[in-house]
Coordinates of C-alpha atoms in Angstrom, one line a residue:
M1 CA 23.6 -19.7 11.7
E2 CA 26.7 -17.8 12.6
K3 CA 26.3 -14.1 11.7
W4 CA 27.8 -13.0 8.3
S5 CA 28.4 -16.6 7.3
G6 CA 25.7 -16.8 4.6
K7 CA 26.4 -17.8 1.0
P8 CA 24.1 -17.2 -2.0
V9 CA 22.9 -20.0 -4.1
S10 CA 22.7 -18.8 -7.7
F11 CA 19.7 -19.1 -10.0
A12 CA 22.3 -20.9 -12.3
D13 CA 22.2 -23.8 -9.9
S14 CA 18.5 -24.2 -10.2
T15 CA 16.0 -25.0 -12.9
I16 CA 12.4 -23.8 -12.6
I17 CA 10.4 -26.9 -13.6
G18 CA 6.8 -25.8 -13.4
G19 CA 4.3 -23.8 -11.4
F20 CA 3.9 -20.1 -11.0
W21 CA 7.4 -19.0 -11.9
K22 CA 7.7 -21.3 -14.8
T23 CA 4.7 -19.5 -16.4
E24 CA 6.4 -16.1 -15.7
Q25 CA 9.7 -17.2 -17.0
D26 CA 8.3 -18.7 -20.2
L27 CA 6.3 -15.5 -20.9
C28 CA 9.3 -13.3 -20.2
R29 CA 11.6 -15.3 -22.5
K30 CA 9.1 -15.6 -25.3
V31 CA 7.6 -12.1 -25.1
T32 CA 9.1 -9.7 -22.7
V33 CA 12.8 -10.0 -23.7
N34 CA 11.9 -9.3 -27.3
A35 CA 9.3 -6.6 -26.6
V36 CA 11.8 -4.6 -24.5
Y37 CA 14.4 -5.0 -27.2
D38 CA 12.1 -3.8 -29.9
R39 CA 11.0 -0.7 -27.9
F40 CA 14.6 0.2 -27.2
E41 CA 15.5 -0.2 -30.8
E42 CA 12.7 2.1 -31.9
T43 CA 13.5 4.8 -29.4
G44 CA 17.2 5.0 -30.3
R45 CA 18.7 3.5 -27.2
F46 CA 20.8 1.0 -29.1
E47 CA 21.6 3.4 -31.9
A48 CA 23.1 5.8 -29.3
L49 CA 25.9 3.3 -28.6
K50 CA 27.3 4.1 -32.1
M51 CA 28.1 7.6 -30.8
Q52 CA 27.1 9.1 -34.1
W53 CA 24.4 11.5 -33.0
K54 CA 24.7 15.1 -34.1
K55 CA 22.8 18.2 -32.9
G56 CA 19.5 18.4 -34.8
M57 CA 19.1 14.7 -35.2
P58 CA 16.2 12.8 -33.5
N59 CA 16.6 10.6 -30.4
Q60 CA 19.3 12.6 -28.6
P61 CA 21.0 10.2 -26.2
H62 CA 19.8 10.5 -22.6
I63 CA 22.1 10.5 -19.6
F64 CA 20.8 7.1 -18.4
W65 CA 20.2 5.2 -21.7
E66 CA 23.2 3.0 -21.2
S67 CA 21.6 1.6 -18.0
D68 CA 18.5 0.6 -19.9
V69 CA 20.6 -1.2 -22.5
T70 CA 22.9 -3.0 -20.0
K71 CA 20.0 -4.0 -17.8
W72 CA 18.4 -5.6 -20.8
I73 CA 21.6 -7.4 -21.7
E74 CA 21.9 -8.7 -18.1
G75 CA 18.3 -10.0 -18.1
A76 CA 18.7 -11.6 -21.6
A77 CA 22.0 -13.2 -20.4
Y78 CA 20.2 -14.9 -17.5
F79 CA 17.9 -16.6 -20.0
L80 CA 20.9 -17.5 -22.2
K81 CA 22.6 -19.1 -19.2
K82 CA 19.7 -21.6 -19.1
E83 CA 19.3 -22.0 -22.9
R84 CA 21.7 -20.7 -25.5
D85 CA 19.9 -18.8 -28.4
P86 CA 22.1 -17.8 -31.3
E87 CA 19.7 -15.1 -32.5
L88 CA 19.4 -13.4 -29.0
E89 CA 23.2 -13.9 -28.5
A90 CA 23.9 -12.1 -31.8
K91 CA 21.8 -9.1 -30.8
I92 CA 23.9 -8.8 -27.6
D93 CA 27.1 -9.3 -29.4
E94 CA 26.2 -6.4 -31.8
L95 CA 25.6 -4.1 -28.8
V96 CA 28.8 -5.2 -27.0
G97 CA 30.7 -4.6 -30.3
R98 CA 29.4 -1.0 -30.4
M99 CA 30.6 -0.5 -26.8
E100 CA 34.1 -1.9 -27.7
R101 CA 34.4 0.4 -30.8
T102 CA 33.2 3.6 -29.1
Q103 CA 34.8 3.2 -25.6
D104 CA 37.3 6.0 -25.0
T105 CA 40.9 5.0 -24.9
N106 CA 41.0 5.9 -21.2
G107 CA 38.0 3.6 -20.5
Y108 CA 35.1 6.2 -20.4
L109 CA 31.8 5.0 -21.8
N110 CA 28.7 7.1 -21.9
A111 CA 26.9 8.2 -25.1
Y112 CA 25.4 11.5 -23.7
F113 CA 28.8 12.7 -22.4
T114 CA 30.5 11.7 -25.6
V115 CA 28.3 13.2 -28.2
V116 CA 26.2 15.8 -26.4
E117 CA 28.4 17.3 -23.6
P118 CA 31.8 15.7 -24.0
K119 CA 33.4 18.4 -21.8
A120 CA 31.1 17.7 -18.8
R121 CA 32.3 14.3 -17.9
F122 CA 32.3 13.6 -14.1
T123 CA 31.3 17.2 -13.4
R124 CA 27.6 16.8 -12.4
R125 CA 26.8 14.3 -9.7
T126 CA 23.1 14.4 -10.7
D127 CA 23.7 12.9 -14.1
H128 CA 23.8 9.1 -13.6
E129 CA 27.3 8.4 -15.1
L130 CA 28.2 6.1 -12.2
Y131 CA 24.7 4.5 -12.1
C132 CA 25.1 3.6 -15.7
A133 CA 28.6 2.2 -15.0
G134 CA 27.1 0.0 -12.3
H135 CA 24.6 -1.6 -14.6
L136 CA 27.3 -2.0 -17.3
I137 CA 29.3 -4.0 -14.7
E138 CA 26.4 -6.2 -13.8
G139 CA 25.4 -6.8 -17.4
A140 CA 29.0 -7.7 -18.3
I141 CA 29.3 -10.3 -15.5
A142 CA 26.0 -11.9 -16.5
Y143 CA 27.0 -12.1 -20.1
K144 CA 30.4 -13.6 -19.3
E145 CA 28.7 -16.2 -17.1
A146 CA 26.2 -17.0 -19.7
T147 CA 28.4 -17.3 -22.8
G148 CA 32.0 -17.3 -21.6
K149 CA 32.7 -14.2 -23.8
D150 CA 34.7 -11.7 -21.8
N151 CA 34.7 -8.7 -24.2
M152 CA 31.9 -6.9 -22.4
L153 CA 33.6 -7.6 -19.1
R154 CA 36.9 -6.1 -20.4
V155 CA 34.9 -3.0 -21.3
A156 CA 33.4 -2.8 -17.9
M157 CA 36.6 -3.4 -16.0
K158 CA 38.4 -0.7 -18.1
Y159 CA 35.7 1.8 -17.2
A160 CA 35.7 0.7 -13.5
D161 CA 39.5 1.2 -13.4
L162 CA 39.1 4.7 -14.8
I163 CA 36.4 5.5 -12.1
D164 CA 38.7 4.1 -9.4
R165 CA 41.5 6.3 -10.5
V166 CA 39.4 9.5 -10.9
F167 CA 37.4 9.1 -7.7
R168 CA 39.4 7.2 -5.2
V169 CA 43.0 7.8 -6.2
E170 CA 43.1 11.3 -7.8
H171 CA 39.9 12.8 -6.5
S172 CA 39.9 14.7 -9.8
A173 CA 36.1 14.5 -10.4
A174 CA 33.9 17.4 -9.4
F175 CA 32.1 15.3 -6.8
D176 CA 32.9 12.4 -4.6
T177 CA 30.0 9.9 -4.5
P178 CA 27.4 8.7 -6.9
G179 CA 24.2 10.8 -7.3
H180 CA 22.2 7.7 -8.1
E181 CA 23.6 4.7 -6.2
E182 CA 24.0 1.3 -7.8
I183 CA 27.6 1.1 -8.6
E184 CA 28.4 0.2 -5.0
L185 CA 26.7 -3.2 -5.2
A186 CA 28.0 -3.7 -8.7
L187 CA 31.6 -3.1 -7.6
M188 CA 31.1 -5.7 -4.8
K189 CA 29.9 -8.2 -7.4
L190 CA 32.9 -7.4 -9.6
Y191 CA 35.2 -7.8 -6.7
H192 CA 33.8 -11.2 -5.9
Y193 CA 33.9 -12.2 -9.6
T194 CA 37.4 -11.1 -10.4
G195 CA 39.1 -11.2 -7.0
E196 CA 40.5 -7.7 -7.7
E197 CA 40.7 -5.8 -4.4
R198 CA 40.6 -2.4 -6.0
Y199 CA 36.9 -2.8 -6.8
F200 CA 36.1 -3.6 -3.2
K201 CA 38.1 -0.6 -2.1
L202 CA 36.2 1.6 -4.5
A203 CA 32.8 0.3 -3.3
E204 CA 33.9 0.9 0.3
Y205 CA 35.1 4.4 -0.5
F206 CA 31.8 5.4 -2.1
I207 CA 29.8 4.0 0.8
N208 CA 32.0 5.4 3.6
T209 CA 32.4 8.9 1.9
R210 CA 28.7 9.3 1.4
G211 CA 27.2 12.1 3.6
T212 CA 30.7 13.5 4.4
S213 CA 31.6 15.5 1.4
D214 CA 30.9 19.2 0.8
R215 CA 31.6 18.6 -3.0
D216 CA 28.5 16.4 -3.4
E217 CA 25.9 18.5 -5.1
T218 CA 22.2 17.6 -5.4
Y219 CA 19.3 18.8 -7.6
S220 CA 18.3 22.5 -7.2
F221 CA 14.8 21.4 -6.4
T222 CA 15.6 19.0 -3.6
D223 CA 17.9 18.4 -0.7
Q224 CA 20.7 16.0 0.4
E225 CA 18.1 13.5 1.8
H226 CA 17.0 12.9 -1.8
M227 CA 20.4 11.2 -2.5
Q228 CA 20.9 9.8 1.0
S229 CA 23.8 12.3 1.5
H230 CA 22.3 14.1 4.5
L231 CA 24.3 12.0 7.0
P232 CA 27.2 9.4 6.9
V233 CA 25.6 6.0 6.2
R234 CA 26.2 4.7 9.7
E235 CA 24.1 7.5 11.1
Q236 CA 21.2 7.0 8.8
V237 CA 18.4 5.3 10.7
T238 CA 15.3 6.1 8.6
A239 CA 14.8 5.5 4.9
E240 CA 14.9 8.8 3.2
G241 CA 14.8 10.3 -0.3
H242 CA 14.5 8.6 -3.7
S243 CA 13.4 5.0 -2.9
V244 CA 15.4 3.2 -5.7
R245 CA 18.6 5.1 -4.9
A246 CA 18.1 4.4 -1.2
L247 CA 17.6 0.6 -1.6
Y248 CA 20.4 0.2 -4.0
L249 CA 22.6 2.0 -1.5
Y250 CA 21.3 -0.2 1.4
S251 CA 22.0 -3.3 -0.8
G252 CA 25.6 -2.1 -1.2
M253 CA 25.9 -1.4 2.5
A254 CA 24.7 -5.0 3.2
D255 CA 27.2 -6.4 0.8
L256 CA 30.0 -4.4 2.6
A257 CA 28.7 -5.5 6.0
L258 CA 28.7 -9.1 5.0
E259 CA 32.3 -8.8 3.6
T260 CA 33.8 -7.0 6.5
K261 CA 31.6 -8.5 9.3
E262 CA 31.1 -5.0 10.7
E263 CA 28.6 -4.9 13.5
K264 CA 27.7 -1.2 13.2
L265 CA 27.0 -1.3 9.5
T266 CA 25.0 -4.5 10.0
E267 CA 23.0 -2.8 12.8
I268 CA 22.2 0.1 10.5
C269 CA 21.1 -2.2 7.7
R270 CA 18.7 -4.0 10.1
T271 CA 17.4 -0.6 11.4
L272 CA 16.7 0.6 7.9
F273 CA 14.9 -2.6 7.0
E274 CA 12.7 -2.3 10.1
N275 CA 12.0 1.4 9.5
I276 CA 10.8 0.5 5.9
T277 CA 8.8 -2.7 6.8
E278 CA 7.3 -1.4 10.0
K279 CA 6.5 2.2 9.0
R280 CA 7.1 3.0 5.3
M281 CA 6.0 0.0 3.2
Y282 CA 2.6 -0.6 1.6
I283 CA 0.9 -3.9 2.3
T284 CA 1.7 -4.8 -1.4
G285 CA 5.5 -4.4 -0.7
G286 CA 5.5 -1.1 -2.5
V287 CA 7.8 1.7 -1.3
G288 CA 8.3 5.3 -2.1
S289 CA 4.8 6.8 -1.6
T290 CA 5.2 10.1 -3.5
C291 CA 5.9 11.2 -7.0
R292 CA 7.8 14.2 -5.6
G293 CA 11.3 12.9 -6.0
E294 CA 10.0 9.3 -6.2
S295 CA 10.7 9.2 -2.5
F296 CA 10.0 7.9 0.9
T297 CA 8.1 10.5 2.9
F298 CA 7.3 10.1 6.6
D299 CA 6.1 7.3 8.9
Y300 CA 2.7 5.9 8.1
D301 CA 2.1 8.0 5.0
F302 CA 0.3 5.7 2.6
P303 CA -1.9 7.6 0.1
E304 CA -3.7 5.2 -2.2
Y305 CA -4.9 7.0 -5.3
T306 CA -1.5 8.8 -5.7
A307 CA 0.7 6.0 -4.4
Y308 CA 3.9 6.0 -6.4
N309 CA 5.4 2.6 -5.5
E310 CA 7.9 2.4 -8.4
T311 CA 8.3 -1.1 -9.7
C312 CA 12.1 -0.7 -9.6
A313 CA 11.8 0.3 -5.9
S314 CA 10.2 -3.0 -4.9
I315 CA 12.8 -4.9 -7.0
A316 CA 15.5 -3.1 -5.0
L317 CA 13.7 -3.9 -1.8
A318 CA 13.9 -7.6 -2.7
L319 CA 17.6 -7.3 -3.5
F320 CA 18.2 -5.7 -0.1
C321 CA 16.4 -8.5 1.6
R322 CA 18.3 -11.2 -0.3
R323 CA 21.5 -9.7 1.1
L324 CA 20.2 -9.4 4.6
W325 CA 19.4 -13.1 4.8
L326 CA 23.1 -13.9 4.1
I327 CA 24.0 -11.8 7.2
E328 CA 21.6 -13.4 9.6
A329 CA 18.9 -16.1 9.7
D330 CA 15.6 -14.3 10.0
G331 CA 12.5 -15.2 8.0
R332 CA 11.4 -11.6 7.9
Y333 CA 13.7 -11.0 5.0
A334 CA 12.2 -13.6 2.7
D335 CA 8.7 -12.6 3.9
T336 CA 9.4 -9.1 2.7
A337 CA 11.0 -10.2 -0.5
E338 CA 8.0 -12.3 -1.3
R339 CA 5.6 -9.5 -0.5
A340 CA 7.4 -7.3 -3.0
L341 CA 7.9 -9.9 -5.7
Y342 CA 4.4 -11.3 -5.8
N343 CA 2.5 -8.0 -5.6
T344 CA 4.1 -4.7 -6.6
V345 CA 6.9 -6.2 -8.8
L346 CA 4.6 -8.4 -10.8
S347 CA 2.0 -5.6 -11.0
G348 CA 4.6 -3.9 -13.0
I349 CA 4.2 -6.2 -16.0
S350 CA 1.0 -7.1 -17.9
L351 CA -0.3 -10.7 -18.1
S352 CA 0.6 -10.5 -21.8
G353 CA 4.2 -9.7 -21.0
D354 CA 4.7 -6.7 -23.2
S355 CA 3.3 -3.7 -21.3
F356 CA 4.5 -2.1 -18.0
F357 CA 3.6 0.0 -15.0
Y358 CA 6.2 2.4 -13.6
E359 CA 3.9 3.2 -10.7
N360 CA 1.6 0.9 -8.7
P361 CA -1.2 2.6 -6.8
L362 CA -3.6 0.9 -4.4
A363 CA -6.7 2.5 -5.7
V364 CA -7.8 4.1 -9.0
D365 CA -11.0 5.9 -10.0
P366 CA -11.1 6.4 -13.8
R367 CA -13.3 9.5 -13.4
R368 CA -10.6 11.2 -11.5
N369 CA -8.0 10.4 -14.2
A370 CA -10.4 11.5 -17.0
F371 CA -11.0 14.9 -15.4
N372 CA -7.3 15.3 -14.7
D373 CA -6.5 14.5 -18.3
S374 CA -8.9 17.2 -19.5
R375 CA -7.2 20.0 -17.5
P376 CA -4.6 22.4 -18.8
E377 CA -1.0 21.2 -18.1
G378 CA -0.4 23.6 -15.3
L379 CA -3.6 22.5 -13.4
K380 CA -3.0 18.8 -13.5
E381 CA -2.1 16.7 -10.5
H382 CA 0.1 13.7 -10.8
L383 CA -1.9 10.5 -11.0
P384 CA -0.7 7.0 -11.8
I385 CA -1.8 5.8 -15.3
L386 CA -4.7 3.3 -15.6
E387 CA -3.2 1.0 -18.2
R388 CA 0.3 -0.4 -18.8
V389 CA 2.3 1.0 -21.7
K390 CA 5.0 -0.5 -24.0
V391 CA 7.8 1.9 -23.1
F392 CA 8.5 5.0 -21.0
G393 CA 10.7 8.0 -21.5
C394 CA 12.4 6.8 -18.3
S395 CA 12.1 3.1 -19.0
C396 CA 14.1 1.6 -16.2
C397 CA 11.4 -0.8 -15.0
P398 CA 10.9 -3.0 -18.1
P399 CA 14.5 -4.3 -18.3
N400 CA 14.6 -4.5 -14.5
L401 CA 11.7 -6.9 -14.7
V402 CA 13.5 -9.0 -17.3
R403 CA 16.5 -9.4 -15.2
T404 CA 14.5 -10.1 -12.0
I405 CA 12.3 -12.8 -13.6
G406 CA 15.2 -14.3 -15.4
S407 CA 17.2 -14.7 -12.2
I408 CA 14.2 -15.5 -9.8
G409 CA 15.9 -18.7 -8.8
D410 CA 18.3 -16.5 -6.7
Y411 CA 15.6 -16.3 -4.1
L412 CA 15.3 -20.1 -3.6
Y413 CA 18.1 -21.0 -1.2
S414 CA 21.0 -19.8 0.7
T415 CA 23.6 -21.7 2.8
A416 CA 25.6 -21.0 6.0
G417 CA 28.0 -23.5 7.5
N418 CA 26.4 -26.9 7.3
T419 CA 22.8 -25.5 6.8
I420 CA 20.7 -25.1 3.7
F421 CA 18.0 -22.4 4.1
A422 CA 14.9 -22.8 2.0
Q423 CA 14.1 -19.1 1.6
C424 CA 11.3 -18.8 -1.1
Y425 CA 9.2 -21.6 -2.6
M426 CA 9.3 -22.5 -6.2
D427 CA 8.8 -25.6 -8.3
A428 CA 12.5 -26.2 -9.1
D429 CA 15.4 -28.7 -9.2
T430 CA 18.6 -27.4 -7.5
T431 CA 22.1 -28.8 -7.2
L432 CA 24.2 -26.9 -4.6
H433 CA 27.5 -27.4 -2.8
L434 CA 27.7 -27.5 1.0
N435 CA 31.0 -28.2 2.9
G436 CA 32.4 -30.2 0.0
K437 CA 29.1 -32.1 -0.5
T438 CA 27.0 -31.9 -3.7
I439 CA 23.3 -31.9 -2.8
T440 CA 20.4 -32.1 -5.2
L441 CA 17.0 -31.0 -4.2
Q442 CA 13.7 -31.6 -6.1
E443 CA 11.2 -29.1 -4.9
R444 CA 7.6 -29.4 -6.0
T445 CA 4.8 -26.9 -5.3
E446 CA 2.0 -24.8 -6.8
Y447 CA 2.9 -22.0 -4.4
P448 CA 1.7 -19.2 -4.0
C449 CA -1.6 -20.6 -5.3
D450 CA -1.3 -23.6 -2.9
G451 CA 0.5 -24.0 0.5
K452 CA 1.9 -27.5 -0.1
I453 CA 5.6 -27.8 -0.7
S454 CA 7.7 -30.9 -0.9
W455 CA 11.5 -31.6 -1.3
T456 CA 13.0 -34.9 -2.4
L457 CA 16.7 -35.3 -1.7
K458 CA 18.8 -37.0 -4.3
S459 CA 21.9 -37.0 -2.2
E460 CA 23.2 -38.3 1.1
G461 CA 25.0 -36.6 4.0
N462 CA 24.7 -35.0 7.4
F463 CA 23.5 -31.4 7.2
T464 CA 20.7 -29.2 8.5
F465 CA 17.8 -28.2 6.3
A466 CA 16.1 -25.0 7.5
V467 CA 12.5 -24.7 6.3
R468 CA 11.0 -21.2 6.4
I469 CA 7.5 -20.7 7.9
P470 CA 6.2 -17.4 6.6
G471 CA 5.2 -14.8 9.1
W472 CA 1.6 -14.7 7.7
C473 CA 1.1 -18.4 8.3
D474 CA -0.7 -19.3 11.6
K475 CA -0.4 -23.0 11.2
A476 CA 2.0 -25.3 9.5
E477 CA 2.5 -29.0 9.3
L478 CA 5.9 -30.6 8.6
L479 CA 6.7 -34.2 7.8
V480 CA 9.9 -36.1 7.1
N481 CA 9.4 -39.4 5.3
G482 CA 5.7 -39.3 6.2
E483 CA 6.3 -38.7 9.9
K484 CA 5.2 -35.5 11.5
V485 CA 7.9 -33.4 13.1
P486 CA 7.6 -30.3 15.3
A487 CA 7.1 -27.1 13.2
A488 CA 8.0 -24.6 15.9
A489 CA 10.0 -21.9 14.1
E490 CA 13.0 -20.0 15.4
K491 CA 13.0 -16.5 13.8
G492 CA 11.0 -18.0 10.9
F493 CA 12.8 -21.3 10.4
V494 CA 12.4 -24.9 11.5
Y495 CA 15.8 -26.6 11.6
L496 CA 15.9 -30.3 10.5
E497 CA 19.4 -31.8 11.3
R498 CA 20.0 -35.4 10.5
D499 CA 21.9 -37.9 8.3
W500 CA 20.0 -37.6 5.1
K501 CA 19.6 -40.5 2.7
D502 CA 18.9 -40.5 -1.0
G503 CA 15.2 -40.4 -1.5
D504 CA 14.3 -38.7 1.8
R505 CA 11.3 -36.5 1.5
I506 CA 10.3 -33.4 3.4
E507 CA 6.7 -32.1 3.2
L508 CA 5.5 -28.7 4.3
E509 CA 1.9 -27.7 4.3
L510 CA 1.2 -24.0 5.1
E511 CA -2.3 -23.0 6.1
M512 CA -3.3 -20.5 3.4
K513 CA -6.5 -19.2 4.8
V514 CA -7.9 -15.9 3.6
K515 CA -7.0 -13.1 6.1
L516 CA -8.2 -9.6 6.7
W517 CA -5.7 -7.0 7.8
E518 CA -6.2 -3.5 9.2
G519 CA -3.6 -0.8 9.1
N520 CA -1.9 0.9 12.0
P521 CA -4.2 3.6 13.6
E522 CA -1.6 6.2 12.5
I523 CA -2.3 5.4 8.8
V524 CA -5.1 7.9 7.9
D525 CA -5.9 6.4 4.5
T526 CA -6.7 2.9 5.9
C527 CA -8.6 3.9 9.1
G528 CA -11.8 1.7 9.3
R529 CA -10.7 -0.4 6.3
V530 CA -9.4 -3.9 5.8
A531 CA -7.2 -5.5 3.1
V532 CA -7.5 -9.1 1.9
T533 CA -4.7 -11.6 1.6
R534 CA -4.1 -15.3 1.0
G535 CA -0.6 -16.5 1.5
P536 CA 1.8 -13.9 0.1
L537 CA -0.8 -12.6 -2.4
V538 CA -2.6 -9.3 -1.7
Y539 CA -6.1 -9.1 -3.3
C540 CA -7.9 -6.3 -5.0
A541 CA -11.3 -5.7 -6.5
E542 CA -12.0 -4.3 -10.0
G543 CA -15.2 -2.6 -11.2
V544 CA -15.2 -4.9 -14.3
D545 CA -15.9 -7.9 -12.0
N546 CA -18.4 -6.2 -9.8
D547 CA -20.9 -4.4 -12.0
D548 CA -19.0 -1.2 -11.5
T549 CA -20.1 -1.0 -7.9
P550 CA -18.4 2.0 -6.2
L551 CA -15.6 0.1 -4.5
R552 CA -14.9 2.7 -1.9
D553 CA -18.3 2.0 -0.4
V554 CA -17.8 -1.8 -0.2
R555 CA -18.0 -3.3 3.3
I556 CA -16.5 -6.7 4.3
D557 CA -17.3 -8.4 7.6
W558 CA -14.2 -9.4 9.6
D559 CA -15.6 -12.9 10.0
A560 CA -16.8 -13.3 6.4
A561 CA -16.4 -16.6 4.7
F562 CA -14.4 -16.5 1.5
E563 CA -14.8 -18.8 -1.5
L564 CA -11.7 -19.7 -3.4
E565 CA -11.8 -20.8 -7.0
K566 CA -9.5 -21.0 -10.0
A567 CA -10.5 -18.6 -12.8
E568 CA -9.1 -17.1 -15.9
V569 CA -8.1 -13.4 -15.9
A570 CA -7.1 -12.1 -19.3
G571 CA -6.2 -15.7 -20.3
R572 CA -4.2 -16.6 -17.2
E573 CA -5.5 -19.0 -14.6
M574 CA -5.2 -17.8 -11.0
P575 CA -6.8 -18.1 -7.6
V576 CA -9.7 -15.7 -7.2
L577 CA -11.9 -15.0 -4.2
K578 CA -15.6 -14.4 -3.7
V579 CA -17.2 -13.1 -0.5
Q580 CA -20.6 -11.7 0.5
A581 CA -20.1 -8.0 1.0
S582 CA -22.4 -5.0 1.3
R583 CA -22.7 -1.5 0.0
R584 CA -25.2 1.4 0.4
E585 CA -28.1 1.6 -1.9
A586 CA -27.8 4.2 -4.6
S587 CA -29.2 7.6 -3.6
K588 CA -30.0 10.9 -5.3
A589 CA -29.2 12.9 -2.2
L590 CA -25.7 14.4 -2.0
Y591 CA -25.9 14.2 1.8
S592 CA -28.4 12.6 4.0
D593 CA -29.3 12.7 7.7
R594 CA -30.6 9.2 7.5
K595 CA -28.6 6.0 7.6
G596 CA -28.3 4.5 4.1
K597 CA -29.9 1.1 3.4
K598 CA -27.3 -1.6 2.9
V599 CA -27.4 -4.0 -0.1
S600 CA -25.7 -7.4 0.1
F601 CA -23.9 -8.6 -3.0
Q602 CA -21.1 -11.0 -4.0
L603 CA -17.7 -9.3 -4.2
K604 CA -15.1 -10.8 -6.5
L605 CA -11.4 -10.2 -5.9
L606 CA -8.3 -11.1 -7.9
P607 CA -4.6 -11.0 -7.0
Y608 CA -3.3 -7.5 -7.0
Y609 CA -0.6 -8.3 -9.6
A610 CA -3.3 -9.0 -12.2
W611 CA -5.2 -5.7 -12.0
A612 CA -5.6 -3.5 -15.1
N613 CA -5.4 -6.3 -17.7
R614 CA -8.9 -5.9 -19.0
G615 CA -9.3 -2.3 -19.8
V616 CA -9.8 0.8 -17.7
T617 CA -11.8 0.1 -14.6
E618 CA -11.9 1.1 -10.9
M619 CA -9.7 -0.8 -8.5
D620 CA -9.3 -0.9 -4.7
V621 CA -7.3 -2.8 -2.2
W622 CA -8.7 -1.4 1.0
F623 CA -12.4 -1.9 1.9
L624 CA -14.6 -0.7 4.7
E625 CA -14.8 -3.0 7.7
K626 CA -18.5 -4.0 8.2

């Protein structure tokens, strides 16, 4: 693959037929889309678009409520793209109509700065105006693509034109770059969708100006690192500050690097990716280890009970990876996207589809939370909640999950030149275009529950099919029309170049053995401990499955034999594991100078994404190495 030559293959070109993601999409469409809508209706987010709030009334509009609304519209639109639904479409039309009726004549659109502080527009960098505008743009494009209706897009473009004039042309705002990044990647998307160069120039301006302006304020309680404004972007070599802001910025930077083919910006994006994945990412694909600023901290800092790991941050990490694989062919990007999607992202939503986690810790002890809850407010520490909830005050994650699950097909393929890259595996039918050829692929798999993937071609032509071999896989077998072919990967891909015929079949079998992992010696929280994975899935144990055994005391032998079986967890069938483990015998002594007697027992583990679906219980990902 020639650098910077990648092209995305849209979810719109694929249909998820069955398997893991069909289950997730069906649940999201039937339950989650409506559940998020109902909670936003109840909390006044939709009502705020009418711009009728007065002081003393309930549900004062918040500075970022528009982003919640437009993310929901974007996610709902992705489902409408696949199947029109008059009732759902009418709900969106009503919301878009409110935007049309209340948008300022100059293009401005934000409820808070219209009815609460109308004189404070574009005066405080910390207040999310540009972030909301970015999500408006993405929602508008999605809705136009799904329905052909362009009224929301006209609203978004009118607002984007105002922002371009105020920030890039006149410099009449009180600050120069967004406090919460997101509009950068949205503007690049708008540029590609409309062909209007001013949107590209504005995205480029925001990215290039970041870290260079003395007018860019930050919060009084933090510093410029929090908003990635401590250095110009081409000098930033470590992931700093608010994790969601950072990864939305890095995604915009990757978009810009792909468009301009700039080597330096590409190098910085790669460096930031490596800093995150090699020193600042949890084994679950979670990022942003502290609640203080929802931020990255320092290398190898991975607390477990207080791990923040915002759901939106892992979604943003996957978005960053998806852009990087268009810049260069490297299987690490899809490996990381999968690690985030199958673990932390899906941990963010209940198996019932209507409740959510904002934070995703790697260990919980209900006793600690109960004690913390009993303390006076000033003495409480911040701990992740133990059960998912229907809505948050800051409810960015639920609609973000809707749009991610609705467009999950975006992670299936990419193209470059005469090559199709199979990035992530899903049971799907896809029709894509490659150098003037129309190619249809039927992919069948139970991945990530099973390591067998097959593709049947329904087209003819000469091209290269690049099959990804995940980094966690030690052994893979590849067949074309029943004949074994070498499966030696080059940066994570095996390249199959030939004159393909209609009906040709490619089969890949990934060895999905259970593996134990230890953390780097620098990680104090995992010293002497091991984590359990199978394929891209990280596993955890819950007290409810293990007779409330103290999980922190559980020991697993490095060479232990695991038993795999399918079982139901809260009504959902999934691959669970059993293994002979050990723990110390219960003792009355607080401390002892004698070695405790070990008791053997069968430890049950389930995929991390499924934890906390059966009531409050202890959970752990890392276990003592026997």
